[in-house]
Amino acid sequence: MPTTLQDFESVWPRIVADLQSHCTGYKLPQQSLDWFVKSLNYNTVGGKCNRGMSVVDTASILLNKELTPGTEDYFRAALLGWMIELLQAFFLVSDDIMDSSKTRRGSPCWYLAPKVGMIAINDAFMLESSIYVLLKKHYRQEKSYIDMVELFHETTFQTELGQCCDLLTAPEDHVDLDNFSLDKFSFIVIFKTAYYSFYLPVALALHYIGAATPKNLQTALDILIPMGEYFQAQDDYLDAFADPKVLGKIGTDIQDNKCSWLVNQALCRVTPDQRKMLEENYGRKDAEAEAKVKALYHELKLADFYTQWEEERVAELREKIAKVDESEGLKKDVFETFLRKIYKRSK
């Protein structure tokens, strides 16, 4: 059975207590300590925690046994998952400032919360640093300790490279479709999303069970990075074509000038007149302009193309999964589980 959000969240208070204890050792004044704890809870808890829970579920599959909530084994796997959630919190607090976002998970973004403002930048740094405090406390004695430290550093840098490319390619206030390409789309989604959302949870689970051999890590990379790219293309498709009631949100990619999979596919197919229309309407904060872009997507039959493209990508992924060598502790089921969660999803 996959872990539940309730079980996963049950270890969070112990993690907060560890971080509090570390700060108390420095005699951090109470006001600052209370602020840090508030930031931890506000920014790290409240999401779906899919990335974090994937560490526990992947470890369970690799060990061929359920990790029981309340045990030390469960805590140590969930702790690694919560480190990804701390990384995610660090990214989101920063991202919301960069994008001037207003809400996150139904509440005001942290920088817009009462009395926070630009203190949020330092709070973001503290969320990231918390990862290394926890790794040292709980994993320093493990032979995989430095590998996990380096994995977090590398994944963080990769994600920041993806964010850099995204911000420069598709600024919200300047539309330049000449700047877009499928190669840039691929770079942005692989670096900004795939490494930390797909590869990192599995790599950590492999370290957790002691099976992070170079071969297993490479196999995970070869399957999970294309899977992450497929996931983002799917996300972009749903943003424009899914029913907002089913999706649970109203898509904003067109108005936000996103370098999305759809607009890049459109740019590969447009006539000069269609291109002109796209340039005049893409990235405008205007419902009428957005409707014209969506009409063009329908005209170009991008939904039909996506359906065919999805089947081809999934067939390629299944072929790769079928060839996974299980002799060093890796299991096909790890990748099949990830694929099952995203194939043909509607939200």
mmCIF file with all atom_site columns, N, CA, C and O in Angstrom, residues 215-245:
data_model
loop_
_atom_site.group_PDB
_atom_site.id
_atom_site.type_symbol
_atom_site.label_atom_id
_atom_site.label_alt_id
_atom_site.label_comp_id
_atom_site.label_asym_id
_atom_site.label_entity_id
_atom_site.label_seq_id
_atom_site.pdbx_PDB_ins_code
_atom_site.Cartn_x
_atom_site.Cartn_y
_atom_site.Cartn_z
_atom_site.occupancy
_atom_site.B_iso_or_equiv
_atom_site.pdbx_formal_charge
_atom_site.auth_seq_id
_atom_site.auth_comp_id
_atom_site.auth_asym_id
_atom_site.auth_atom_id
_atom_site.pdbx_PDB_model_num
ATOM 1   N N  . LYS A 1 215 ? 25.353  2.102  -11.901 1.00 0.00 ? 215 LYS A N  1
ATOM 2   C CA . LYS A 1 215 ? 24.475  1.530  -12.929 1.00 0.00 ? 215 LYS A CA 1
ATOM 3   C C  . LYS A 1 215 ? 23.003  1.818  -12.620 1.00 0.00 ? 215 LYS A C  1
ATOM 4   O O  . LYS A 1 215 ? 22.235  2.220  -13.500 1.00 0.00 ? 215 LYS A O  1
ATOM 5   N N  . ASN A 1 216 ? 22.605  1.602  -11.357 1.00 0.00 ? 216 ASN A N  1
ATOM 6   C CA . ASN A 1 216 ? 21.207  1.853  -10.977 1.00 0.00 ? 216 ASN A CA 1
ATOM 7   C C  . ASN A 1 216 ? 20.839  3.321  -11.102 1.00 0.00 ? 216 ASN A C  1
ATOM 8   O O  . ASN A 1 216 ? 19.749  3.671  -11.560 1.00 0.00 ? 216 ASN A O  1
ATOM 9   N N  . LEU A 1 217 ? 21.749  4.191  -10.687 1.00 0.00 ? 217 LEU A N  1
ATOM 10  C CA . LEU A 1 217 ? 21.483  5.634  -10.777 1.00 0.00 ? 217 LEU A CA 1
ATOM 11  C C  . LEU A 1 217 ? 21.358  6.070  -12.238 1.00 0.00 ? 217 LEU A C  1
ATOM 12  O O  . LEU A 1 217 ? 20.497  6.871  -12.583 1.00 0.00 ? 217 LEU A O  1
ATOM 13  N N  . GLN A 1 218 ? 22.211  5.512  -13.103 1.00 0.00 ? 218 GLN A N  1
ATOM 14  C CA . GLN A 1 218 ? 22.153  5.848  -14.530 1.00 0.00 ? 218 GLN A CA 1
ATOM 15  C C  . GLN A 1 218 ? 20.847  5.352  -15.154 1.00 0.00 ? 218 GLN A C  1
ATOM 16  O O  . GLN A 1 218 ? 20.216  6.057  -15.956 1.00 0.00 ? 218 GLN A O  1
ATOM 17  N N  . THR A 1 219 ? 20.438  4.134  -14.785 1.00 0.00 ? 219 THR A N  1
ATOM 18  C CA . THR A 1 219 ? 19.168  3.591  -15.288 1.00 0.00 ? 219 THR A CA 1
ATOM 19  C C  . THR A 1 219 ? 18.009  4.482  -14.866 1.00 0.00 ? 219 THR A C  1
ATOM 20  O O  . THR A 1 219 ? 17.121  4.806  -15.668 1.00 0.00 ? 219 THR A O  1
ATOM 21  N N  . ALA A 1 220 ? 18.011  4.904  -13.594 1.00 0.00 ? 220 ALA A N  1
ATOM 22  C CA . ALA A 1 220 ? 16.959  5.782  -13.086 1.00 0.00 ? 220 ALA A CA 1
ATOM 23  C C  . ALA A 1 220 ? 16.925  7.093  -13.874 1.00 0.00 ? 220 ALA A C  1
ATOM 24  O O  . ALA A 1 220 ? 15.853  7.576  -14.270 1.00 0.00 ? 220 ALA A O  1
ATOM 25  N N  . LEU A 1 221 ? 18.093  7.632  -14.129 1.00 0.00 ? 221 LEU A N  1
ATOM 26  C CA . LEU A 1 221 ? 18.209  8.885  -14.878 1.00 0.00 ? 221 LEU A CA 1
ATOM 27  C C  . LEU A 1 221 ? 17.661  8.722  -16.297 1.00 0.00 ? 221 LEU A C  1
ATOM 28  O O  . LEU A 1 221 ? 16.880  9.561  -16.784 1.00 0.00 ? 221 LEU A O  1
ATOM 29  N N  . ASP A 1 222 ? 18.039  7.621  -16.952 1.00 0.00 ? 222 ASP A N  1
ATOM 30  C CA . ASP A 1 222 ? 17.660  7.380  -18.344 1.00 0.00 ? 222 ASP A CA 1
ATOM 31  C C  . ASP A 1 222 ? 16.146  7.243  -18.528 1.00 0.00 ? 222 ASP A C  1
ATOM 32  O O  . ASP A 1 222 ? 15.614  7.523  -19.603 1.00 0.00 ? 222 ASP A O  1
ATOM 33  N N  . ILE A 1 223 ? 15.466  6.783  -17.479 1.00 0.00 ? 223 ILE A N  1
ATOM 34  C CA . ILE A 1 223 ? 14.005  6.597  -17.569 1.00 0.00 ? 223 ILE A CA 1
ATOM 35  C C  . ILE A 1 223 ? 13.250  7.806  -17.013 1.00 0.00 ? 223 ILE A C  1
ATOM 36  O O  . ILE A 1 223 ? 12.279  8.275  -17.598 1.00 0.00 ? 223 ILE A O  1
ATOM 37  N N  . LEU A 1 224 ? 13.711  8.316  -15.885 1.00 0.00 ? 224 LEU A N  1
ATOM 38  C CA . LEU A 1 224 ? 12.934  9.336  -15.171 1.00 0.00 ? 224 LEU A CA 1
ATOM 39  C C  . LEU A 1 224 ? 13.036  10.731 -15.774 1.00 0.00 ? 224 LEU A C  1
ATOM 40  O O  . LEU A 1 224 ? 12.096  11.521 -15.664 1.00 0.00 ? 224 LEU A O  1
ATOM 41  N N  . ILE A 1 225 ? 14.149  11.041 -16.433 1.00 0.00 ? 225 ILE A N  1
ATOM 42  C CA . ILE A 1 225 ? 14.256  12.370 -17.048 1.00 0.00 ? 225 ILE A CA 1
ATOM 43  C C  . ILE A 1 225 ? 13.295  12.480 -18.247 1.00 0.00 ? 225 ILE A C  1
ATOM 44  O O  . ILE A 1 225 ? 12.512  13.432 -18.318 1.00 0.00 ? 225 ILE A O  1
ATOM 45  N N  . PRO A 1 226 ? 13.270  11.512 -19.172 1.00 0.00 ? 226 PRO A N  1
ATOM 46  C CA . PRO A 1 226 ? 12.245  11.581 -20.238 1.00 0.00 ? 226 PRO A CA 1
ATOM 47  C C  . PRO A 1 226 ? 10.818  11.532 -19.682 1.00 0.00 ? 226 PRO A C  1
ATOM 48  O O  . PRO A 1 226 ? 9.915   12.151 -20.234 1.00 0.00 ? 226 PRO A O  1
ATOM 49  N N  . MET A 1 227 ? 10.627  10.791 -18.571 1.00 0.00 ? 227 MET A N  1
ATOM 50  C CA . MET A 1 227 ? 9.295   10.731 -17.965 1.00 0.00 ? 227 MET A CA 1
ATOM 51  C C  . MET A 1 227 ? 8.878   12.101 -17.426 1.00 0.00 ? 227 MET A C  1
ATOM 52  O O  . MET A 1 227 ? 7.727   12.523 -17.565 1.00 0.00 ? 227 MET A O  1
ATOM 53  N N  . GLY A 1 228 ? 9.837   12.813 -16.850 1.00 0.00 ? 228 GLY A N  1
ATOM 54  C CA . GLY A 1 228 ? 9.561   14.154 -16.348 1.00 0.00 ? 228 GLY A CA 1
ATOM 55  C C  . GLY A 1 228 ? 9.234   15.114 -17.474 1.00 0.00 ? 228 GLY A C  1
ATOM 56  O O  . GLY A 1 228 ? 8.368   15.988 -17.345 1.00 0.00 ? 228 GLY A O  1
ATOM 57  N N  . GLU A 1 229 ? 9.913   14.928 -18.607 1.00 0.00 ? 229 GLU A N  1
ATOM 58  C CA . GLU A 1 229 ? 9.648   15.778 -19.778 1.00 0.00 ? 229 GLU A CA 1
ATOM 59  C C  . GLU A 1 229 ? 8.239   15.495 -20.310 1.00 0.00 ? 229 GLU A C  1
ATOM 60  O O  . GLU A 1 229 ? 7.479   16.426 -20.639 1.00 0.00 ? 229 GLU A O  1
ATOM 61  N N  . TYR A 1 230 ? 7.875   14.222 -20.381 1.00 0.00 ? 230 TYR A N  1
ATOM 62  C CA . TYR A 1 230 ? 6.523   13.832 -20.800 1.00 0.00 ? 230 TYR A CA 1
ATOM 63  C C  . TYR A 1 230 ? 5.478   14.430 -19.848 1.00 0.00 ? 230 TYR A C  1
ATOM 64  O O  . TYR A 1 230 ? 4.467   14.992 -20.272 1.00 0.00 ? 230 TYR A O  1
ATOM 65  N N  . PHE A 1 231 ? 5.749   14.354 -18.550 1.00 0.00 ? 231 PHE A N  1
ATOM 66  C CA . PHE A 1 231 ? 4.827   14.876 -17.534 1.00 0.00 ? 231 PHE A CA 1
ATOM 67  C C  . PHE A 1 231 ? 4.560   16.364 -17.758 1.00 0.00 ? 231 PHE A C  1
ATOM 68  O O  . PHE A 1 231 ? 3.423   16.822 -17.679 1.00 0.00 ? 231 PHE A O  1
ATOM 69  N N  . GLN A 1 232 ? 5.604   17.136 -18.062 1.00 0.00 ? 232 GLN A N  1
ATOM 70  C CA . GLN A 1 232 ? 5.426   18.581 -18.239 1.00 0.00 ? 232 GLN A CA 1
ATOM 71  C C  . GLN A 1 232 ? 4.678   18.903 -19.536 1.00 0.00 ? 232 GLN A C  1
ATOM 72  O O  . GLN A 1 232 ? 3.837   19.794 -19.559 1.00 0.00 ? 232 GLN A O  1
ATOM 73  N N  . ALA A 1 233 ? 4.960   18.151 -20.593 1.00 0.00 ? 233 ALA A N  1
ATOM 74  C CA . ALA A 1 233 ? 4.220   18.347 -21.849 1.00 0.00 ? 233 ALA A CA 1
ATOM 75  C C  . ALA A 1 233 ? 2.738   18.053 -21.611 1.00 0.00 ? 233 ALA A C  1
ATOM 76  O O  . ALA A 1 233 ? 1.850   18.770 -22.097 1.00 0.00 ? 233 ALA A O  1
ATOM 77  N N  . GLN A 1 234 ? 2.478   17.013 -20.830 1.00 0.00 ? 234 GLN A N  1
ATOM 78  C CA . GLN A 1 234 ? 1.111   16.638 -20.465 1.00 0.00 ? 234 GLN A CA 1
ATOM 79  C C  . GLN A 1 234 ? 0.450   17.761 -19.658 1.00 0.00 ? 234 GLN A C  1
ATOM 80  O O  . GLN A 1 234 ? -0.712  18.126 -19.884 1.00 0.00 ? 234 GLN A O  1
ATOM 81  N N  . ASP A 1 235 ? 1.201   18.339 -18.733 1.00 0.00 ? 235 ASP A N  1
ATOM 82  C CA . ASP A 1 235 ? 0.721   19.451 -17.910 1.00 0.00 ? 235 ASP A CA 1
ATOM 83  C C  . ASP A 1 235 ? 0.334   20.637 -18.799 1.00 0.00 ? 235 ASP A C  1
ATOM 84  O O  . ASP A 1 235 ? -0.707  21.275 -18.588 1.00 0.00 ? 235 ASP A O  1
ATOM 85  N N  . ASP A 1 236 ? 1.182   20.913 -19.785 1.00 0.00 ? 236 ASP A N  1
ATOM 86  C CA . ASP A 1 236 ? 0.933   22.032 -20.703 1.00 0.00 ? 236 ASP A CA 1
ATOM 87  C C  . ASP A 1 236 ? -0.308  21.764 -21.562 1.00 0.00 ? 236 ASP A C  1
ATOM 88  O O  . ASP A 1 236 ? -1.105  22.669 -21.825 1.00 0.00 ? 236 ASP A O  1
ATOM 89  N N  . TYR A 1 237 ? -0.471  20.514 -21.981 1.00 0.00 ? 237 TYR A N  1
ATOM 90  C CA . TYR A 1 237 ? -1.657  20.126 -22.756 1.00 0.00 ? 237 TYR A CA 1
ATOM 91  C C  . TYR A 1 237 ? -2.922  20.325 -21.912 1.00 0.00 ? 237 TYR A C  1
ATOM 92  O O  . TYR A 1 237 ? -3.905  20.921 -22.366 1.00 0.00 ? 237 TYR A O  1
ATOM 93  N N  . LEU A 1 238 ? -2.887  19.845 -20.672 1.00 0.00 ? 238 LEU A N  1
ATOM 94  C CA . LEU A 1 238 ? -4.052  19.968 -19.788 1.00 0.00 ? 238 LEU A CA 1
ATOM 95  C C  . LEU A 1 238 ? -4.380  21.430 -19.498 1.00 0.00 ? 238 LEU A C  1
ATOM 96  O O  . LEU A 1 238 ? -5.548  21.807 -19.381 1.00 0.00 ? 238 LEU A O  1
ATOM 97  N N  . ASP A 1 239 ? -3.351  22.263 -19.393 1.00 0.00 ? 239 ASP A N  1
ATOM 98  C CA . ASP A 1 239 ? -3.544  23.685 -19.105 1.00 0.00 ? 239 ASP A CA 1
ATOM 99  C C  . ASP A 1 239 ? -4.467  24.338 -20.135 1.00 0.00 ? 239 ASP A C  1
ATOM 100 O O  . ASP A 1 239 ? -5.299  25.181 -19.800 1.00 0.00 ? 239 ASP A O  1
ATOM 101 N N  . ALA A 1 240 ? -4.334  23.933 -21.391 1.00 0.00 ? 240 ALA A N  1
ATOM 102 C CA . ALA A 1 240 ? -5.131  24.546 -22.460 1.00 0.00 ? 240 ALA A CA 1
ATOM 103 C C  . ALA A 1 240 ? -6.395  23.760 -22.794 1.00 0.00 ? 240 ALA A C  1
ATOM 104 O O  . ALA A 1 240 ? -7.415  24.352 -23.155 1.00 0.00 ? 240 ALA A O  1
ATOM 105 N N  . PHE A 1 241 ? -6.345  22.423 -22.670 1.00 0.00 ? 241 PHE A N  1
ATOM 106 C CA . PHE A 1 241 ? -7.443  21.608 -23.191 1.00 0.00 ? 241 PHE A CA 1
ATOM 107 C C  . PHE A 1 241 ? -8.339  20.965 -22.135 1.00 0.00 ? 241 PHE A C  1
ATOM 108 O O  . PHE A 1 241 ? -9.445  20.534 -22.461 1.00 0.00 ? 241 PHE A O  1
ATOM 109 N N  . ALA A 1 242 ? -7.883  20.865 -20.896 1.00 0.00 ? 242 ALA A N  1
ATOM 110 C CA . ALA A 1 242 ? -8.687  20.173 -19.883 1.00 0.00 ? 242 ALA A CA 1
ATOM 111 C C  . ALA A 1 242 ? -9.821  21.063 -19.372 1.00 0.00 ? 242 ALA A C  1
ATOM 112 O O  . ALA A 1 242 ? -9.725  22.291 -19.393 1.00 0.00 ? 242 ALA A O  1
ATOM 113 N N  . ASP A 1 243 ? -10.875 20.424 -18.909 1.00 0.00 ? 243 ASP A N  1
ATOM 114 C CA . ASP A 1 243 ? -11.983 21.135 -18.271 1.00 0.00 ? 243 ASP A CA 1
ATOM 115 C C  . ASP A 1 243 ? -11.489 21.681 -16.929 1.00 0.00 ? 243 ASP A C  1
ATOM 116 O O  . ASP A 1 243 ? -11.044 20.907 -16.075 1.00 0.00 ? 243 ASP A O  1
ATOM 117 N N  . PRO A 1 244 ? -11.546 23.011 -16.719 1.00 0.00 ? 244 PRO A N  1
ATOM 118 C CA . PRO A 1 244 ? -11.045 23.591 -15.461 1.00 0.00 ? 244 PRO A CA 1
ATOM 119 C C  . PRO A 1 244 ? -11.678 22.963 -14.209 1.00 0.00 ? 244 PRO A C  1
ATOM 120 O O  . PRO A 1 244 ? -11.034 22.859 -13.173 1.00 0.00 ? 244 PRO A O  1
ATOM 121 N N  . LYS A 1 245 ? -12.950 22.512 -14.335 1.00 0.00 ? 245 LYS A N  1
ATOM 122 C CA . LYS A 1 245 ? -13.614 21.883 -13.177 1.00 0.00 ? 245 LYS A CA 1
ATOM 123 C C  . LYS A 1 245 ? -12.917 20.580 -12.800 1.00 0.00 ? 245 LYS A C  1
ATOM 124 O O  . LYS A 1 245 ? -12.771 20.248 -11.627 1.00 0.00 ? 245 LYS A O  1
#
